[in-house]
Amino acid sequence: MVYTFACPAPCSRVIMVDAHDDDDAITKIIEAGAINCRKIKKTSCCEKVPHLPPLPEKKLREIVQLCMNLEHCCGS
């Protein structure tokens, strides 16, 4: 299944992952977002946003779950 997650403003990135279920998608979206943000940190619009303290993992997973969408499901 393909899931998407649109990063909140001011970032305009959309993260797409192939996952087995919602929990797998949440984990993959968080990992993809973290990896990508580290890679593009010097050119990212995220640098314009004041530094925020890290969220507890449970809260981060809840936010991602609320904002992600199931785009395509094969074989169901």
mmCIF file of N, CA and C in Angstrom:
data_model
loop_
_atom_site.group_PDB
_atom_site.id
_atom_site.type_symbol
_atom_site.label_atom_id
_atom_site.label_comp_id
_atom_site.label_asym_id
_atom_site.label_seq_id
_atom_site.Cartn_x
_atom_site.Cartn_y
_atom_site.Cartn_z
ATOM 1 N N MET A 1 0.840 -1.167 0.000
ATOM 2 C CA MET A 1 0.000 0.000 0.000
ATOM 3 C C MET A 1 0.891 1.237 0.000
ATOM 4 N N VAL A 2 0.465 2.253 -0.694
ATOM 5 C CA VAL A 2 1.228 3.492 -0.776
ATOM 6 C C VAL A 2 0.553 4.550 0.102
ATOM 7 N N TYR A 3 1.362 5.136 0.973
ATOM 8 C CA TYR A 3 0.888 6.186 1.866
ATOM 9 C C TYR A 3 1.631 7.473 1.537
ATOM 10 N N THR A 4 0.946 8.603 1.714
ATOM 11 C CA THR A 4 1.600 9.897 1.532
ATOM 12 C C THR A 4 1.447 10.732 2.799
ATOM 13 N N PHE A 5 2.403 11.627 2.958
ATOM 14 C CA PHE A 5 2.389 12.562 4.078
ATOM 15 C C PHE A 5 2.894 13.895 3.559
ATOM 16 N N ALA A 6 2.097 14.944 3.699
ATOM 17 C CA ALA A 6 2.511 16.290 3.293
ATOM 18 C C ALA A 6 3.083 16.998 4.512
ATOM 19 N N CYS A 7 4.335 17.413 4.401
ATOM 20 C CA CYS A 7 4.974 18.126 5.503
ATOM 21 C C CYS A 7 4.240 19.443 5.755
ATOM 22 N N PRO A 8 4.143 19.849 7.018
ATOM 23 C CA PRO A 8 3.464 21.113 7.319
ATOM 24 C C PRO A 8 4.257 22.317 6.817
ATOM 25 N N ALA A 9 3.570 23.439 6.692
ATOM 26 C CA ALA A 9 4.205 24.687 6.227
ATOM 27 C C ALA A 9 5.347 25.054 7.167
ATOM 28 N N PRO A 10 6.398 25.645 6.673
ATOM 29 C CA PRO A 10 6.606 26.169 5.334
ATOM 30 C C PRO A 10 7.158 25.136 4.350
ATOM 31 N N CYS A 11 7.344 23.923 4.786
ATOM 32 C CA CYS A 11 7.884 22.880 3.913
ATOM 33 C C CYS A 11 6.791 22.416 2.949
ATOM 34 N N SER A 12 7.155 22.168 1.731
ATOM 35 C CA SER A 12 6.153 21.731 0.753
ATOM 36 C C SER A 12 6.425 20.311 0.259
ATOM 37 N N ARG A 13 7.266 19.582 0.990
ATOM 38 C CA ARG A 13 7.597 18.219 0.569
ATOM 39 C C ARG A 13 6.442 17.266 0.825
ATOM 40 N N VAL A 14 6.341 16.268 -0.029
ATOM 41 C CA VAL A 14 5.399 15.171 0.169
ATOM 42 C C VAL A 14 6.229 13.905 0.253
ATOM 43 N N ILE A 15 6.023 13.143 1.305
ATOM 44 C CA ILE A 15 6.738 11.892 1.505
ATOM 45 C C ILE A 15 5.806 10.763 1.104
ATOM 46 N N MET A 16 6.286 9.868 0.244
ATOM 47 C CA MET A 16 5.511 8.699 -0.178
ATOM 48 C C MET A 16 6.267 7.449 0.251
ATOM 49 N N VAL A 17 5.551 6.499 0.861
ATOM 50 C CA VAL A 17 6.168 5.240 1.280
ATOM 51 C C VAL A 17 5.280 4.071 0.899
ATOM 52 N N ASP A 18 5.913 2.937 0.681
ATOM 53 C CA ASP A 18 5.206 1.686 0.449
ATOM 54 C C ASP A 18 5.261 0.923 1.763
ATOM 55 N N ALA A 19 4.102 0.587 2.330
ATOM 56 C CA ALA A 19 4.068 -0.037 3.648
ATOM 57 C C ALA A 19 3.010 -1.132 3.705
ATOM 58 N N HIS A 20 3.188 -2.025 4.677
ATOM 59 C CA HIS A 20 2.259 -3.144 4.856
ATOM 60 C C HIS A 20 0.982 -2.729 5.584
ATOM 61 N N ASP A 21 1.103 -1.762 6.497
ATOM 62 C CA ASP A 21 -0.048 -1.310 7.279
ATOM 63 C C ASP A 21 0.232 0.096 7.817
ATOM 64 N N ASP A 22 -0.709 0.641 8.569
ATOM 65 C CA ASP A 22 -0.566 2.005 9.089
ATOM 66 C C ASP A 22 0.680 2.169 9.959
ATOM 67 N N ASP A 23 0.920 1.213 10.874
ATOM 68 C CA ASP A 23 2.082 1.324 11.760
ATOM 69 C C ASP A 23 3.389 1.319 10.977
ATOM 70 N N ASP A 24 3.477 0.453 9.978
ATOM 71 C CA ASP A 24 4.664 0.389 9.127
ATOM 72 C C ASP A 24 4.828 1.710 8.375
ATOM 73 N N ALA A 25 3.726 2.261 7.888
ATOM 74 C CA ALA A 25 3.768 3.531 7.155
ATOM 75 C C ALA A 25 4.241 4.671 8.052
ATOM 76 N N ILE A 26 3.735 4.730 9.263
ATOM 77 C CA ILE A 26 4.129 5.788 10.197
ATOM 78 C C ILE A 26 5.632 5.742 10.442
ATOM 79 N N THR A 27 6.152 4.557 10.707
ATOM 80 C CA THR A 27 7.586 4.395 10.949
ATOM 81 C C THR A 27 8.397 4.830 9.736
ATOM 82 N N LYS A 28 7.989 4.392 8.556
ATOM 83 C CA LYS A 28 8.729 4.728 7.336
ATOM 84 C C LYS A 28 8.660 6.219 7.017
ATOM 85 N N ILE A 29 7.522 6.842 7.261
ATOM 86 C CA ILE A 29 7.381 8.285 7.018
ATOM 87 C C ILE A 29 8.296 9.073 7.955
ATOM 88 N N ILE A 30 8.317 8.708 9.223
ATOM 89 C CA ILE A 30 9.180 9.395 10.190
ATOM 90 C C ILE A 30 10.647 9.230 9.798
ATOM 91 N N GLU A 31 11.045 8.017 9.444
ATOM 92 C CA GLU A 31 12.435 7.771 9.045
ATOM 93 C C GLU A 31 12.790 8.542 7.778
ATOM 94 N N ALA A 32 11.907 8.510 6.789
ATOM 95 C CA ALA A 32 12.175 9.211 5.527
ATOM 96 C C ALA A 32 12.274 10.718 5.751
ATOM 97 N N GLY A 33 11.413 11.251 6.569
ATOM 98 C CA GLY A 33 11.450 12.683 6.856
ATOM 99 C C GLY A 33 12.732 13.082 7.560
ATOM 100 N N ALA A 34 13.148 12.292 8.541
ATOM 101 C CA ALA A 34 14.368 12.602 9.287
ATOM 102 C C ALA A 34 15.599 12.516 8.395
ATOM 103 N N ILE A 35 15.683 11.480 7.587
ATOM 104 C CA ILE A 35 16.833 11.305 6.695
ATOM 105 C C ILE A 35 16.894 12.440 5.685
ATOM 106 N N ASN A 36 15.761 12.753 5.075
ATOM 107 C CA ASN A 36 15.736 13.797 4.058
ATOM 108 C C ASN A 36 16.077 15.158 4.647
ATOM 109 N N CYS A 37 15.547 15.464 5.806
ATOM 110 C CA CYS A 37 15.814 16.767 6.429
ATOM 111 C C CYS A 37 17.293 16.924 6.764
ATOM 112 N N ARG A 38 17.946 15.851 7.205
ATOM 113 C CA ARG A 38 19.381 15.930 7.493
ATOM 114 C C ARG A 38 20.180 16.159 6.218
ATOM 115 N N LYS A 39 19.747 15.541 5.115
ATOM 116 C CA LYS A 39 20.472 15.672 3.848
ATOM 117 C C LYS A 39 20.391 17.087 3.286
ATOM 118 N N ILE A 40 19.230 17.726 3.415
ATOM 119 C CA ILE A 40 19.024 19.034 2.781
ATOM 120 C C ILE A 40 19.029 20.182 3.777
ATOM 121 N N LYS A 41 19.547 19.954 4.956
ATOM 122 C CA LYS A 41 19.474 20.952 6.023
ATOM 123 C C LYS A 41 19.984 22.331 5.599
ATOM 124 N N LYS A 42 21.051 22.381 4.840
ATOM 125 C CA LYS A 42 21.640 23.671 4.478
ATOM 126 C C LYS A 42 20.791 24.461 3.492
ATOM 127 N N THR A 43 19.952 23.792 2.725
ATOM 128 C CA THR A 43 19.135 24.496 1.727
ATOM 129 C C THR A 43 17.648 24.427 2.048
ATOM 130 N N SER A 44 17.319 23.901 3.175
ATOM 131 C CA SER A 44 15.922 23.675 3.536
ATOM 132 C C SER A 44 15.249 24.934 4.065
ATOM 133 N N CYS A 45 13.959 25.049 3.773
ATOM 134 C CA CYS A 45 13.180 26.157 4.332
ATOM 135 C C CYS A 45 12.969 25.959 5.826
ATOM 136 N N CYS A 46 13.252 24.753 6.328
ATOM 137 C CA CYS A 46 13.086 24.476 7.756
ATOM 138 C C CYS A 46 14.002 25.356 8.605
ATOM 139 N N GLU A 47 15.105 25.819 8.028
ATOM 140 C CA GLU A 47 16.026 26.671 8.775
ATOM 141 C C GLU A 47 15.390 28.016 9.117
ATOM 142 N N LYS A 48 14.332 28.387 8.412
ATOM 143 C CA LYS A 48 13.655 29.658 8.659
ATOM 144 C C LYS A 48 12.683 29.563 9.835
ATOM 145 N N VAL A 49 12.413 28.346 10.268
ATOM 146 C CA VAL A 49 11.474 28.112 11.362
ATOM 147 C C VAL A 49 12.252 28.051 12.671
ATOM 148 N N PRO A 50 11.756 28.699 13.728
ATOM 149 C CA PRO A 50 12.451 28.618 15.013
ATOM 150 C C PRO A 50 12.602 27.163 15.457
ATOM 151 N N HIS A 51 13.728 26.871 16.087
ATOM 152 C CA HIS A 51 13.986 25.508 16.548
ATOM 153 C C HIS A 51 12.932 25.099 17.579
ATOM 154 N N LEU A 52 12.348 23.951 17.369
ATOM 155 C CA LEU A 52 11.361 23.410 18.296
ATOM 156 C C LEU A 52 11.967 22.216 19.012
ATOM 157 N N PRO A 53 11.619 22.022 20.271
ATOM 158 C CA PRO A 53 12.146 20.845 20.968
ATOM 159 C C PRO A 53 11.565 19.570 20.352
ATOM 160 N N PRO A 54 12.278 18.457 20.477
ATOM 161 C CA PRO A 54 11.773 17.196 19.922
ATOM 162 C C PRO A 54 10.454 16.792 20.584
ATOM 163 N N LEU A 55 9.597 16.179 19.794
ATOM 164 C CA LEU A 55 8.338 15.660 20.327
ATOM 165 C C LEU A 55 8.563 14.258 20.873
ATOM 166 N N PRO A 56 7.816 13.885 21.902
ATOM 167 C CA PRO A 56 7.869 12.487 22.332
ATOM 168 C C PRO A 56 7.419 11.592 21.170
ATOM 169 N N GLU A 57 7.990 10.395 21.082
ATOM 170 C CA GLU A 57 7.699 9.516 19.951
ATOM 171 C C GLU A 57 6.203 9.249 19.789
ATOM 172 N N LYS A 58 5.494 9.033 20.884
ATOM 173 C CA LYS A 58 4.056 8.749 20.795
ATOM 174 C C LYS A 58 3.308 9.914 20.141
ATOM 175 N N LYS A 59 3.645 11.129 20.525
ATOM 176 C CA LYS A 59 2.986 12.318 19.970
ATOM 177 C C LYS A 59 3.324 12.478 18.489
ATOM 178 N N LEU A 60 4.581 12.263 18.125
ATOM 179 C CA LEU A 60 4.997 12.353 16.733
ATOM 180 C C LEU A 60 4.243 11.339 15.880
ATOM 181 N N ARG A 61 4.119 10.107 16.381
ATOM 182 C CA ARG A 61 3.402 9.063 15.642
ATOM 183 C C ARG A 61 1.923 9.429 15.476
ATOM 184 N N GLU A 62 1.319 10.032 16.502
ATOM 185 C CA GLU A 62 -0.085 10.458 16.415
ATOM 186 C C GLU A 62 -0.264 11.531 15.341
ATOM 187 N N ILE A 63 0.648 12.486 15.292
ATOM 188 C CA ILE A 63 0.561 13.563 14.303
ATOM 189 C C ILE A 63 0.698 13.005 12.899
ATOM 190 N N VAL A 64 1.678 12.131 12.697
ATOM 191 C CA VAL A 64 1.878 11.535 11.373
ATOM 192 C C VAL A 64 0.643 10.740 10.966
ATOM 193 N N GLN A 65 0.079 9.968 11.887
ATOM 194 C CA GLN A 65 -1.106 9.165 11.562
ATOM 195 C C GLN A 65 -2.279 10.052 11.149
ATOM 196 N N LEU A 66 -2.458 11.173 11.821
ATOM 197 C CA LEU A 66 -3.555 12.084 11.484
ATOM 198 C C LEU A 66 -3.385 12.721 10.109
ATOM 199 N N CYS A 67 -2.145 12.927 9.702
ATOM 200 C CA CYS A 67 -1.872 13.675 8.468
ATOM 201 C C CYS A 67 -1.547 12.808 7.262
ATOM 202 N N MET A 68 -1.409 11.495 7.442
ATOM 203 C CA MET A 68 -1.055 10.654 6.292
ATOM 204 C C MET A 68 -2.316 10.171 5.580
ATOM 205 N N ASN A 69 -2.137 9.817 4.314
ATOM 206 C CA ASN A 69 -3.245 9.327 3.496
ATOM 207 C C ASN A 69 -2.857 8.032 2.819
ATOM 208 N N LEU A 70 -3.805 7.106 2.740
ATOM 209 C CA LEU A 70 -3.614 5.878 1.977
ATOM 210 C C LEU A 70 -3.974 6.197 0.540
ATOM 211 N N GLU A 71 -3.000 6.087 -0.352
ATOM 212 C CA GLU A 71 -3.200 6.462 -1.749
ATOM 213 C C GLU A 71 -3.617 5.293 -2.627
ATOM 214 N N HIS A 72 -3.049 4.131 -2.364
ATOM 215 C CA HIS A 72 -3.279 3.009 -3.267
ATOM 216 C C HIS A 72 -3.133 1.712 -2.493
ATOM 217 N N CYS A 73 -4.060 0.832 -2.696
ATOM 218 C CA CYS A 73 -4.011 -0.467 -2.041
ATOM 219 C C CYS A 73 -4.138 -1.548 -3.101
ATOM 220 N N CYS A 74 -3.145 -2.393 -3.187
ATOM 221 C CA CYS A 74 -3.159 -3.474 -4.183
ATOM 222 C C CYS A 74 -3.712 -4.747 -3.562
ATOM 223 N N GLY A 75 -4.537 -5.440 -4.311
ATOM 224 C CA GLY A 75 -5.022 -6.749 -3.896
ATOM 225 C C GLY A 75 -6.057 -6.749 -2.802
ATOM 226 N N SER A 76 -6.752 -5.650 -2.591
ATOM 227 C CA SER A 76 -7.803 -5.678 -1.570
ATOM 228 C C SER A 76 -9.126 -5.249 -2.147
#
